[in-house]
XYZ file of C-alpha atoms in Angstrom:
650
model
C -55.612 -73.529 54.203
C -56.720 -71.239 51.701
C -53.742 -71.073 49.153
C -53.563 -67.076 48.423
C -55.028 -66.533 44.631
C -52.434 -63.900 42.542
C -54.865 -60.521 42.151
C -55.124 -58.744 38.675
C -53.574 -55.839 37.816
C -55.301 -52.821 37.454
C -54.909 -50.694 34.686
C -56.039 -47.047 34.460
C -54.840 -46.814 30.549
C -57.934 -46.810 28.123
C -57.562 -48.527 24.422
C -56.979 -45.759 21.491
C -60.231 -44.606 20.417
C -61.004 -46.046 16.420
C -62.805 -42.697 15.909
C -59.010 -40.760 15.822
C -55.784 -42.030 13.267
C -52.942 -43.264 14.748
C -50.456 -41.184 13.109
C -48.370 -42.260 10.293
C -44.082 -42.331 10.920
C -44.782 -39.554 7.663
C -46.715 -37.053 9.834
C -44.586 -37.623 12.466
C -41.618 -37.251 10.941
C -42.889 -33.409 9.035
C -44.461 -33.105 12.841
C -40.278 -32.710 14.102
C -39.289 -31.118 11.337
C -41.174 -27.693 11.203
C -40.739 -28.144 14.911
C -36.830 -27.560 14.294
C -37.480 -25.022 11.795
C -39.252 -23.106 14.349
C -36.431 -23.445 16.652
C -33.769 -22.529 14.078
C -36.542 -19.372 12.749
C -36.221 -18.421 16.724
C -32.312 -18.311 17.182
C -31.063 -17.679 13.309
C -31.887 -15.257 10.412
C -33.861 -16.611 7.952
C -31.400 -16.983 4.606
C -32.733 -15.465 1.264
C -34.345 -19.163 -0.161
C -36.742 -18.612 3.167
C -35.922 -21.998 4.619
C -31.652 -22.351 5.541
C -30.696 -20.097 8.431
C -28.095 -17.564 8.163
C -25.952 -19.110 10.697
C -23.587 -15.399 9.636
C -26.148 -13.759 12.258
C -24.472 -15.016 15.499
C -21.631 -12.867 14.461
C -21.860 -9.450 15.868
C -22.968 -6.366 13.982
C -20.012 -4.305 14.158
C -17.924 -7.129 13.093
C -19.551 -7.609 10.202
C -19.872 -4.116 9.380
C -16.229 -4.283 9.276
C -15.884 -7.129 7.187
C -18.462 -5.764 4.726
C -16.786 -2.223 4.141
C -13.251 -4.496 3.680
C -15.004 -6.294 0.849
C -16.504 -3.353 -0.779
C -14.505 -0.334 -0.134
C -11.850 0.516 -3.028
C -8.808 1.663 -1.478
C -7.241 4.566 -2.017
C -3.809 4.580 -3.481
C -1.366 5.887 -1.658
C 1.996 5.854 -3.532
C 2.603 5.665 -6.759
C 3.674 2.702 -8.574
C 4.067 0.887 -11.776
C 0.903 1.345 -14.135
C -0.009 4.688 -11.775
C 1.060 7.220 -10.888
C -0.479 9.234 -7.739
C -1.254 13.004 -7.997
C -2.322 13.904 -4.260
C -3.103 17.341 -5.282
C -6.655 15.494 -7.063
C -9.068 13.927 -5.251
C -9.068 10.143 -6.531
C -12.697 9.326 -6.360
C -12.874 11.627 -9.408
C -11.562 8.540 -11.409
C -11.916 5.319 -9.618
C -15.429 4.981 -7.120
C -14.589 4.375 -3.399
C -17.132 1.394 -3.905
C -17.102 -1.539 -5.440
C -20.949 -0.998 -7.048
C -20.883 -5.028 -8.298
C -19.121 -6.215 -4.721
C -21.676 -3.875 -3.144
C -24.848 -5.913 -4.976
C -23.627 -9.220 -4.612
C -23.110 -8.923 -0.861
C -26.770 -7.650 -0.268
C -28.483 -10.319 -2.288
C -27.057 -12.974 0.335
C -29.264 -12.630 2.611
C -31.622 -10.219 4.304
C -29.283 -9.680 6.954
C -26.880 -8.648 4.932
C -29.088 -6.585 3.191
C -30.378 -4.872 6.057
C -26.856 -4.346 7.603
C -25.043 -2.885 4.479
C -28.135 -0.642 4.013
C -27.640 1.100 7.677
C -23.966 1.515 7.439
C -23.236 2.315 3.886
C -23.583 5.999 3.144
C -21.761 5.988 -0.412
C -23.785 6.334 -3.479
C -21.835 6.662 -6.759
C -23.241 6.884 -10.354
C -21.093 5.892 -13.599
C -22.132 8.190 -15.835
C -20.066 5.538 -18.693
C -22.310 3.599 -17.655
C -25.305 5.070 -17.977
C -26.867 5.235 -22.565
C -27.706 8.627 -23.456
C -29.599 9.274 -27.107
C -27.620 10.726 -29.674
C -28.367 13.546 -32.316
C -28.027 12.822 -35.911
C -28.930 14.767 -38.679
C -30.459 12.240 -41.745
C -31.518 13.670 -44.468
C -32.128 16.600 -43.101
C -34.353 14.869 -40.002
C -33.307 15.148 -36.655
C -33.050 11.184 -35.600
C -31.494 9.718 -32.031
C -29.387 6.471 -32.051
C -27.372 5.541 -29.000
C -23.755 5.691 -29.020
C -22.783 2.335 -29.649
C -18.967 3.523 -27.519
C -21.698 3.933 -23.971
C -22.763 0.503 -23.826
C -19.195 -1.074 -23.705
C -17.707 -1.513 -20.569
C -14.283 -2.486 -19.655
C -15.230 -4.243 -16.875
C -17.065 -6.609 -19.502
C -19.027 -8.801 -17.234
C -19.892 -6.875 -14.432
C -21.775 -4.152 -16.304
C -24.548 -3.644 -14.269
C -27.492 -2.698 -16.041
C -29.208 0.469 -15.150
C -27.468 2.366 -13.933
C -29.753 5.306 -13.006
C -32.043 2.771 -11.891
C -29.463 1.331 -9.392
C -27.801 4.287 -7.540
C -31.818 5.858 -7.224
C -32.973 2.970 -5.485
C -29.278 2.681 -2.804
C -30.628 6.378 -2.342
C -34.321 5.437 -1.585
C -33.052 2.700 0.417
C -31.398 5.009 3.026
C -32.965 6.524 5.969
C -34.569 10.267 5.643
C -31.969 12.373 7.846
C -29.172 10.126 7.560
C -26.018 11.900 6.034
C -25.524 10.775 2.252
C -21.996 11.202 0.180
C -22.779 11.518 -3.218
C -20.380 10.535 -6.473
C -22.016 11.574 -10.227
C -18.747 11.008 -12.660
C -20.584 12.207 -15.821
C -23.870 13.250 -14.850
C -24.296 14.534 -18.431
C -22.743 13.696 -21.777
C -22.260 15.685 -25.669
C -24.929 14.612 -27.794
C -23.376 15.717 -30.779
C -21.288 13.245 -32.714
C -19.033 15.122 -33.861
C -15.654 15.085 -31.721
C -15.017 18.043 -29.146
C -13.172 20.637 -30.851
C -11.502 23.481 -28.747
C -13.805 26.132 -30.120
C -16.591 24.751 -29.054
C -18.058 25.090 -25.582
C -18.490 21.480 -23.807
C -22.883 21.993 -23.699
C -24.390 18.874 -23.384
C -27.774 16.946 -22.266
C -28.702 14.984 -18.928
C -28.523 11.669 -18.889
C -32.288 10.025 -19.060
C -33.595 9.955 -15.565
C -30.174 11.958 -13.861
C -32.067 15.073 -12.253
C -34.703 12.889 -10.801
C -32.211 10.855 -9.673
C -30.486 13.485 -8.306
C -34.017 15.160 -6.664
C -34.855 11.909 -4.578
C -32.320 12.777 -1.984
C -33.018 16.029 0.109
C -30.551 18.175 0.215
C -30.555 18.964 3.503
C -29.454 14.812 3.990
C -26.283 15.299 1.413
C -23.120 15.395 3.292
C -20.396 15.220 0.430
C -21.239 15.626 -2.579
C -18.522 14.755 -5.540
C -19.130 15.480 -9.383
C -16.599 14.820 -12.337
C -18.986 16.682 -15.328
C -16.936 16.347 -19.153
C -19.445 18.763 -20.011
C -19.252 23.177 -19.080
C -19.786 23.830 -15.576
C -23.852 25.618 -16.104
C -25.853 23.022 -14.653
C -23.317 21.811 -11.521
C -23.418 26.303 -10.957
C -27.785 26.403 -11.203
C -27.972 23.089 -9.194
C -25.742 25.357 -6.535
C -27.031 28.205 -7.049
C -30.503 28.956 -8.882
C -30.654 32.434 -9.270
C -27.513 32.989 -10.683
C -26.395 36.663 -10.892
C -24.661 37.600 -14.185
C -21.061 39.408 -13.509
C -20.378 43.112 -14.471
C -17.071 41.797 -16.034
C -17.223 39.206 -19.278
C -13.851 39.536 -20.663
C -11.260 38.196 -19.235
C -8.016 38.964 -17.441
C -5.730 39.854 -20.282
C -4.590 43.060 -18.312
C -4.117 44.376 -15.007
C -6.673 46.743 -14.754
C -9.318 44.377 -16.172
C -8.291 41.876 -13.732
C -8.421 44.473 -11.042
C -11.996 45.367 -12.389
C -13.335 41.511 -12.420
C -11.776 41.656 -8.649
C -14.225 44.291 -7.637
C -17.276 42.669 -9.102
C -16.154 39.718 -7.218
C -15.584 41.955 -3.713
C -19.010 43.334 -4.609
C -21.096 39.910 -4.541
C -19.094 38.430 -1.944
C -19.703 40.876 0.656
C -23.719 41.384 -0.935
C -23.732 37.246 0.258
C -22.564 37.765 3.505
C -24.378 40.671 4.138
C -27.676 38.322 3.986
C -29.906 38.373 6.552
C -31.509 34.738 7.628
C -35.706 35.477 7.126
C -37.389 36.564 9.539
C -40.122 34.863 12.395
C -42.969 33.803 10.509
C -45.967 34.993 10.945
C -48.940 34.164 7.835
C -49.420 31.187 5.884
C -47.955 32.979 3.084
C -45.028 33.632 4.966
C -44.631 29.971 6.398
C -45.036 28.155 2.925
C -42.137 30.597 1.351
C -40.136 29.954 4.323
C -40.876 25.901 4.015
C -40.045 26.191 0.196
C -36.660 28.126 0.826
C -35.713 25.972 3.972
C -35.725 23.048 1.413
C -32.727 24.963 -0.253
C -30.454 24.669 2.056
C -27.446 22.519 2.429
C -27.626 21.775 5.695
C -25.413 19.026 5.823
C -22.970 19.885 3.001
C -19.354 20.208 4.718
C -17.055 18.838 1.771
C -17.699 19.590 -2.066
C -15.301 18.338 -5.075
C -15.889 19.840 -8.560
C -13.826 18.723 -11.528
C -14.484 19.639 -14.918
C -13.107 19.396 -18.714
C -15.676 20.815 -20.358
C -14.973 24.458 -21.748
C -17.144 26.973 -20.067
C -20.405 27.745 -22.064
C -20.658 32.072 -23.323
C -22.955 32.551 -20.753
C -21.087 32.714 -17.704
C -22.884 33.373 -13.922
C -21.507 33.752 -10.497
C -22.527 30.572 -8.791
C -22.514 32.137 -4.885
C -22.145 29.446 -1.732
C -23.500 31.982 1.064
C -23.294 30.546 4.577
C -26.649 30.323 4.816
C -27.515 27.938 2.649
C -24.230 26.007 3.655
C -23.568 26.442 6.877
C -21.728 23.328 7.722
C -19.272 23.454 4.037
C -16.111 23.436 5.255
C -13.838 21.243 2.051
C -13.886 23.137 -1.383
C -12.018 21.853 -4.369
C -12.419 22.465 -7.924
C -10.677 22.287 -10.829
C -11.620 24.302 -13.835
C -10.772 23.471 -17.489
C -8.934 25.798 -19.217
C -9.932 29.798 -19.520
C -12.713 28.576 -16.796
C -12.967 32.469 -14.854
C -12.479 30.825 -11.181
C -13.227 33.964 -10.118
C -17.190 33.301 -11.014
C -17.088 30.914 -8.243
C -17.635 32.920 -4.862
C -17.286 30.284 -1.652
C -17.650 30.879 2.058
C -14.276 31.632 2.326
C -13.892 32.202 5.769
C -15.444 29.465 7.016
C -13.702 26.972 4.878
C -10.594 24.451 6.313
C -9.961 22.548 3.590
C -9.779 23.883 -0.152
C -8.118 22.703 -3.275
C -7.488 24.633 -6.520
C -6.910 24.254 -10.133
C -7.051 26.795 -12.575
C -4.911 28.807 -14.989
C -5.396 31.961 -13.667
C -3.735 34.656 -12.383
C -1.886 34.923 -9.012
C -3.222 38.597 -8.715
C -7.024 36.586 -8.622
C -5.730 33.523 -6.908
C -3.911 35.280 -3.719
C -6.949 37.705 -3.824
C -9.686 34.850 -3.110
C -6.877 32.986 -1.116
C -6.364 36.231 1.750
C -10.072 35.731 2.332
C -9.600 32.286 3.710
C -6.417 33.326 5.034
C -7.071 32.851 8.863
C -9.690 29.170 8.739
C -7.431 27.764 6.153
C -5.966 24.043 7.660
C -5.323 22.742 4.058
C -4.288 23.883 1.255
C -3.773 22.697 -2.733
C -3.146 25.104 -5.397
C -2.416 23.561 -8.897
C -0.772 26.582 -10.624
C -1.867 25.771 -14.979
C -0.470 28.721 -16.700
C 1.943 27.105 -18.746
C 2.398 30.233 -20.820
C 2.840 33.872 -19.712
C -0.104 34.734 -22.371
C -2.978 32.946 -20.036
C -2.078 35.060 -16.803
C -0.563 38.358 -18.590
C -2.101 39.894 -15.180
C 0.376 37.735 -13.503
C 3.140 39.790 -13.804
C 2.169 42.813 -11.523
C 4.979 43.747 -8.542
C 3.235 42.575 -5.723
C 3.743 45.031 -2.599
C 1.658 44.116 -0.208
C 2.879 42.382 2.581
C 3.066 38.365 2.693
C 0.014 36.460 3.163
C -0.065 34.585 6.552
C -2.032 31.449 6.993
C -1.439 30.881 11.369
C -3.392 27.660 10.602
C -1.998 25.871 7.748
C -0.670 22.885 8.315
C -0.601 21.599 4.961
C 0.867 22.699 1.668
C 0.128 20.951 -1.284
C 1.667 22.460 -5.461
C 1.163 21.400 -8.659
C 3.286 22.988 -10.145
C 2.652 23.739 -14.512
C 3.856 26.978 -14.746
C 6.440 29.325 -15.690
C 9.125 29.849 -13.357
C 8.130 33.348 -12.569
C 4.075 32.922 -11.694
C 5.532 30.080 -9.987
C 8.075 32.050 -7.220
C 5.889 35.304 -7.226
C 3.245 32.774 -5.905
C 5.409 31.222 -3.195
C 6.821 34.644 -2.041
C 3.187 36.026 -1.143
C 2.897 33.136 1.202
C 3.832 32.365 5.157
C 3.107 29.572 6.621
C 4.197 29.555 10.440
C 2.786 26.332 11.677
C 3.300 24.649 8.527
C 3.784 20.422 9.026
C 3.487 19.043 5.556
C 5.007 20.147 2.597
C 4.196 18.711 -1.184
C 5.650 19.726 -4.634
C 4.753 18.288 -7.983
C 6.731 20.087 -10.686
C 6.453 19.106 -14.341
C 8.625 21.567 -15.951
C 12.066 20.167 -16.763
C 14.899 22.488 -17.149
C 13.400 25.009 -14.393
C 13.767 24.645 -10.650
C 11.216 24.132 -8.255
C 12.445 23.509 -5.273
C 14.707 26.463 -4.787
C 11.765 29.344 -4.570
C 10.401 26.144 -1.803
C 13.285 26.253 0.387
C 13.154 30.131 -0.036
C 9.149 29.761 1.407
C 9.818 27.364 4.322
C 12.909 29.250 5.543
C 11.177 32.653 5.543
C 7.823 30.776 6.761
C 10.024 29.101 10.263
C 7.943 26.527 9.930
C 8.784 23.020 11.383
C 8.104 19.953 9.020
C 7.234 16.216 9.423
C 5.548 15.074 6.168
C 7.964 16.278 3.008
C 6.799 15.214 -0.244
C 9.301 15.934 -3.790
C 8.416 15.035 -7.631
C 9.881 16.884 -9.806
C 11.376 16.393 -13.453
C 14.429 19.083 -12.523
C 16.858 16.646 -12.302
C 19.262 18.993 -13.215
C 19.174 21.940 -11.404
C 22.365 22.689 -9.134
C 20.434 24.836 -6.940
C 17.851 22.364 -6.166
C 20.413 19.971 -4.923
C 21.642 22.365 -2.434
C 18.037 23.581 -1.224
C 17.109 19.866 -0.824
C 20.463 20.230 1.264
C 19.312 23.067 3.454
C 15.610 21.339 3.825
C 17.552 18.266 5.175
C 19.583 20.126 7.667
C 16.747 22.576 8.709
C 13.895 19.776 9.393
C 16.052 16.760 10.170
C 15.099 16.558 13.381
C 11.437 16.403 12.861
C 11.418 14.297 9.923
C 9.093 11.513 10.240
C 7.547 11.039 6.055
C 9.959 11.274 2.927
C 9.023 10.836 -0.464
C 11.566 11.594 -3.041
C 10.746 10.703 -7.307
C 12.451 12.190 -9.625
C 15.987 12.051 -10.716
C 19.295 11.902 -8.801
C 20.974 14.538 -7.030
C 23.394 15.402 -5.082
C 24.830 12.254 -2.765
C 25.776 15.061 0.629
C 22.724 15.996 1.334
C 22.041 12.191 3.429
C 24.762 13.443 4.952
C 23.041 16.405 7.171
C 19.822 13.865 7.545
C 19.952 12.294 11.185
C 16.268 12.118 11.204
C 15.666 10.177 14.647
C 12.052 9.523 14.216
C 11.695 8.940 10.786
C 8.934 5.769 9.384
C 8.592 6.541 5.782
C 11.118 6.265 2.845
C 9.828 5.974 -0.236
C 11.809 6.695 -3.635
C 11.489 6.761 -7.120
C 14.682 6.822 -9.063
C 15.088 7.811 -12.727
C 18.597 6.699 -13.055
C 19.820 3.514 -15.044
C 21.720 3.510 -18.114
C 20.664 2.508 -21.180
C 22.859 -0.074 -23.155
C 22.159 1.857 -26.699
C 22.931 5.289 -25.088
C 26.332 6.309 -23.027
C 25.464 7.975 -19.935
C 27.816 9.844 -17.395
C 25.658 10.138 -14.555
C 25.598 7.781 -11.271
C 23.343 4.750 -12.059
C 20.805 4.001 -9.794
C 22.597 1.426 -7.875
C 25.113 3.832 -7.108
C 21.695 6.478 -5.132
C 20.215 2.666 -3.594
C 23.743 1.000 -2.208
C 24.262 4.771 -0.530
C 20.788 4.822 0.976
C 21.009 1.188 2.101
C 24.067 1.850 3.432
C 22.436 5.105 5.344
C 19.529 3.061 6.529
C 21.367 0.492 8.310
C 23.726 3.493 9.981
C 20.494 5.164 11.145
C 19.057 1.754 11.947
C 21.735 1.730 15.165
C 22.208 5.152 15.147
C 25.839 4.854 14.322
C 26.257 2.096 16.724
C 25.128 4.608 19.595
C 21.725 3.027 19.994
C 21.153 0.219 22.826
C 19.627 -3.106 21.371
C 15.941 -2.087 22.474
C 16.244 1.731 20.479
C 17.560 0.022 17.715
C 15.025 -2.889 17.377
C 12.811 -0.418 18.181
C 13.717 1.645 14.442
C 14.066 -1.488 12.271
C 10.654 -1.951 13.168
C 9.074 1.311 12.902
C 10.454 2.323 9.494
C 9.127 1.309 5.999
C 11.227 1.731 3.298
C 10.446 1.580 -0.753
C 13.230 1.993 -3.622
C 11.987 1.984 -7.309
C 14.175 2.215 -9.963
C 13.755 3.184 -13.569
C 15.879 3.879 -16.765
C 16.545 8.068 -16.668
C 14.842 8.954 -20.062
C 11.345 7.265 -19.830
C 10.851 8.937 -16.199
C 6.637 8.787 -17.845
C 6.666 5.410 -18.907
C 6.876 3.947 -15.768
C 3.425 4.672 -15.041
C 1.790 4.346 -18.409
C -1.085 1.859 -18.425
C -1.681 2.269 -22.156
C 0.100 1.178 -25.408
C 3.070 -0.933 -25.288
C 5.031 -2.457 -22.564
C 8.701 -0.962 -23.179
C 9.479 -1.929 -19.650
C 9.947 -5.278 -17.784
C 10.693 -5.558 -13.994
C 14.196 -7.947 -12.996
C 16.244 -8.872 -9.795
C 17.895 -5.962 -8.518
C 21.709 -5.720 -8.780
C 22.526 -8.475 -6.605
C 24.743 -5.725 -3.830
C 21.423 -4.108 -3.388
C 19.663 -7.507 -3.128
C 22.311 -8.475 -0.636
C 21.788 -5.422 1.740
C 17.801 -5.834 1.239
C 17.653 -9.030 2.580
C 20.006 -7.944 5.904
C 16.964 -4.585 6.477
C 14.461 -7.167 5.628
C 15.618 -10.015 8.124
C 16.408 -7.091 11.417
C 12.775 -6.947 10.909
C 12.551 -4.268 8.391
C 10.382 -3.609 5.571
C 11.717 -2.955 2.572
C 10.458 -3.009 -1.008
C 13.157 -2.321 -4.308
C 10.972 -2.763 -7.876
C 13.765 -2.522 -10.753
C 12.598 -1.528 -14.191
C 14.579 -1.597 -17.760
C 13.696 -1.396 -21.455
C 13.155 -4.650 -22.070
C 15.269 -5.091 -24.607
C 17.980 -4.942 -21.158
C 15.779 -7.547 -19.849
C 18.146 -10.744 -19.744
C 17.173 -13.660 -22.613
C 15.473 -10.686 -24.618
C 17.486 -10.768 -27.491
C 17.246 -14.791 -27.477
C 13.243 -14.300 -27.443
C 11.731 -15.548 -30.690
C 9.369 -12.301 -32.948
C 6.138 -12.820 -33.154
C 6.476 -13.766 -36.617
C 9.029 -16.393 -35.957
C 5.897 -18.213 -33.156
C 3.661 -17.952 -36.109
C 6.223 -19.454 -38.662
C 6.691 -21.643 -36.254
C 3.305 -22.706 -34.997
C 2.606 -23.305 -38.754
């Protein structure tokens, strides 16, 4: 029997060819790395280094935009605090930029994805002239020479100075796609090239900082949605920017008499009516007409809805009208204008019939001011007026006796007044207004010794309105009539009042008894009433007022024991309270950021702190700030002087 022999296994595998080299381990590793990188590129956006992926790509664009906006947007202060005086009658963007430019440029340099997100959403462009030096002209030996002002090269932020402010701002403008609305802010676009300090007798004529004109012209006028300009020179450049025609007025004299004021306003109304009577261009027919129409269309500010201007330099002698016609400014709704002393307000001809939010700051007479406001009475929803005529001689025509009926503003809901004028001018202005639908009233008075609340309460009562927000900042701490006026306001508007800010001295305590305020959600008191141990005072202390206020809040939160538990919890969680106390005679020192620090923060009195803890424990947001003179700080007398410290170190 034949034995079965095992068969040989067949194999189709071929031996590797000697003509093809075997890949080395280093080459295989490199190929694997390239494949992983290619796969990562398909999933993640590569970072700024071109190699490592940017994992932030996984975040939705909306969330990333919210995070970036929180990091680069400067918050707008809404209440006064230590070292800061909040003035709600002036736009905060005039002094503090809306965007932190250093943070903006740093975040944009993180990666291409972040840069793309910022460029797609950011519409705020801010130029700071203090960071753009301009040549100074000095006469040396009869020859005009140029030099850079040293102070213009110094910035208070130190290491965070952005070099090439003009160039960077222009790049920011050019990154925004064409046709997208732009919010442009220009701070000090001009400067005074005379090294001598400005005097009150010389107009503040200035030179454009190098490159600013080209920077402003790099963006189409039709793409600017809001324009904010803070110019410490005269108004000439801004007037020419907005109106290149520049029609001269018939009257150049100031309103030093009623007859002159009437002639001035007659000229103003003629310009205003002619501006509104202008017609749009006819349909294009020839090439020449088409070219002219295109040229005129480039001058139209199609998207500009907000215009804010402030000037701190005296006007030049060659004054012209600045006409903002409805044809060139069809979308304009918000206007804010602050003029330097002696600058004529009547040279600014706005399309008043379409303006809804108006702010005017000037020392002009009531006759001119009220004549302009009358043109906007049917459209205004918010009005802010800064009455700055400190002496009657600056507004002599304001002595007129108004015979016309009150000017009614049917849509006006917000009225903010800043008073630095005489009692007669202030009362005359308020007596001319009537606002039946007013909801917010804000008054700031820097006139110690004369009452402001009394004519304000009379105006509110005559208007028959119901206030929901009330802001009072006054130095009239000794006016008994103002205390009575405050009691009247509390009694008449208590049921609807939601926000109440009171800043100033102590009033009589009786007005708290009339305040029920079931809808109250915000209370902010800044009280100047702390006794100085070096001065004798018979007035009540801030501690007494704070205790009375907090006891009233305890009673309010429970409804006097009439509310159930749920309603009481709702009131506790809804109301936000802040109480700030400072020495009585240093009402301005609290907001100073320069000079010696005379005030020191201390703990409030134990009785005040005890009630504060009870309210916080119940779920209410309560802040208490207590400032005293440095010599009243405990242990101040025991602290060594500077000379003693130096001697001790030696």
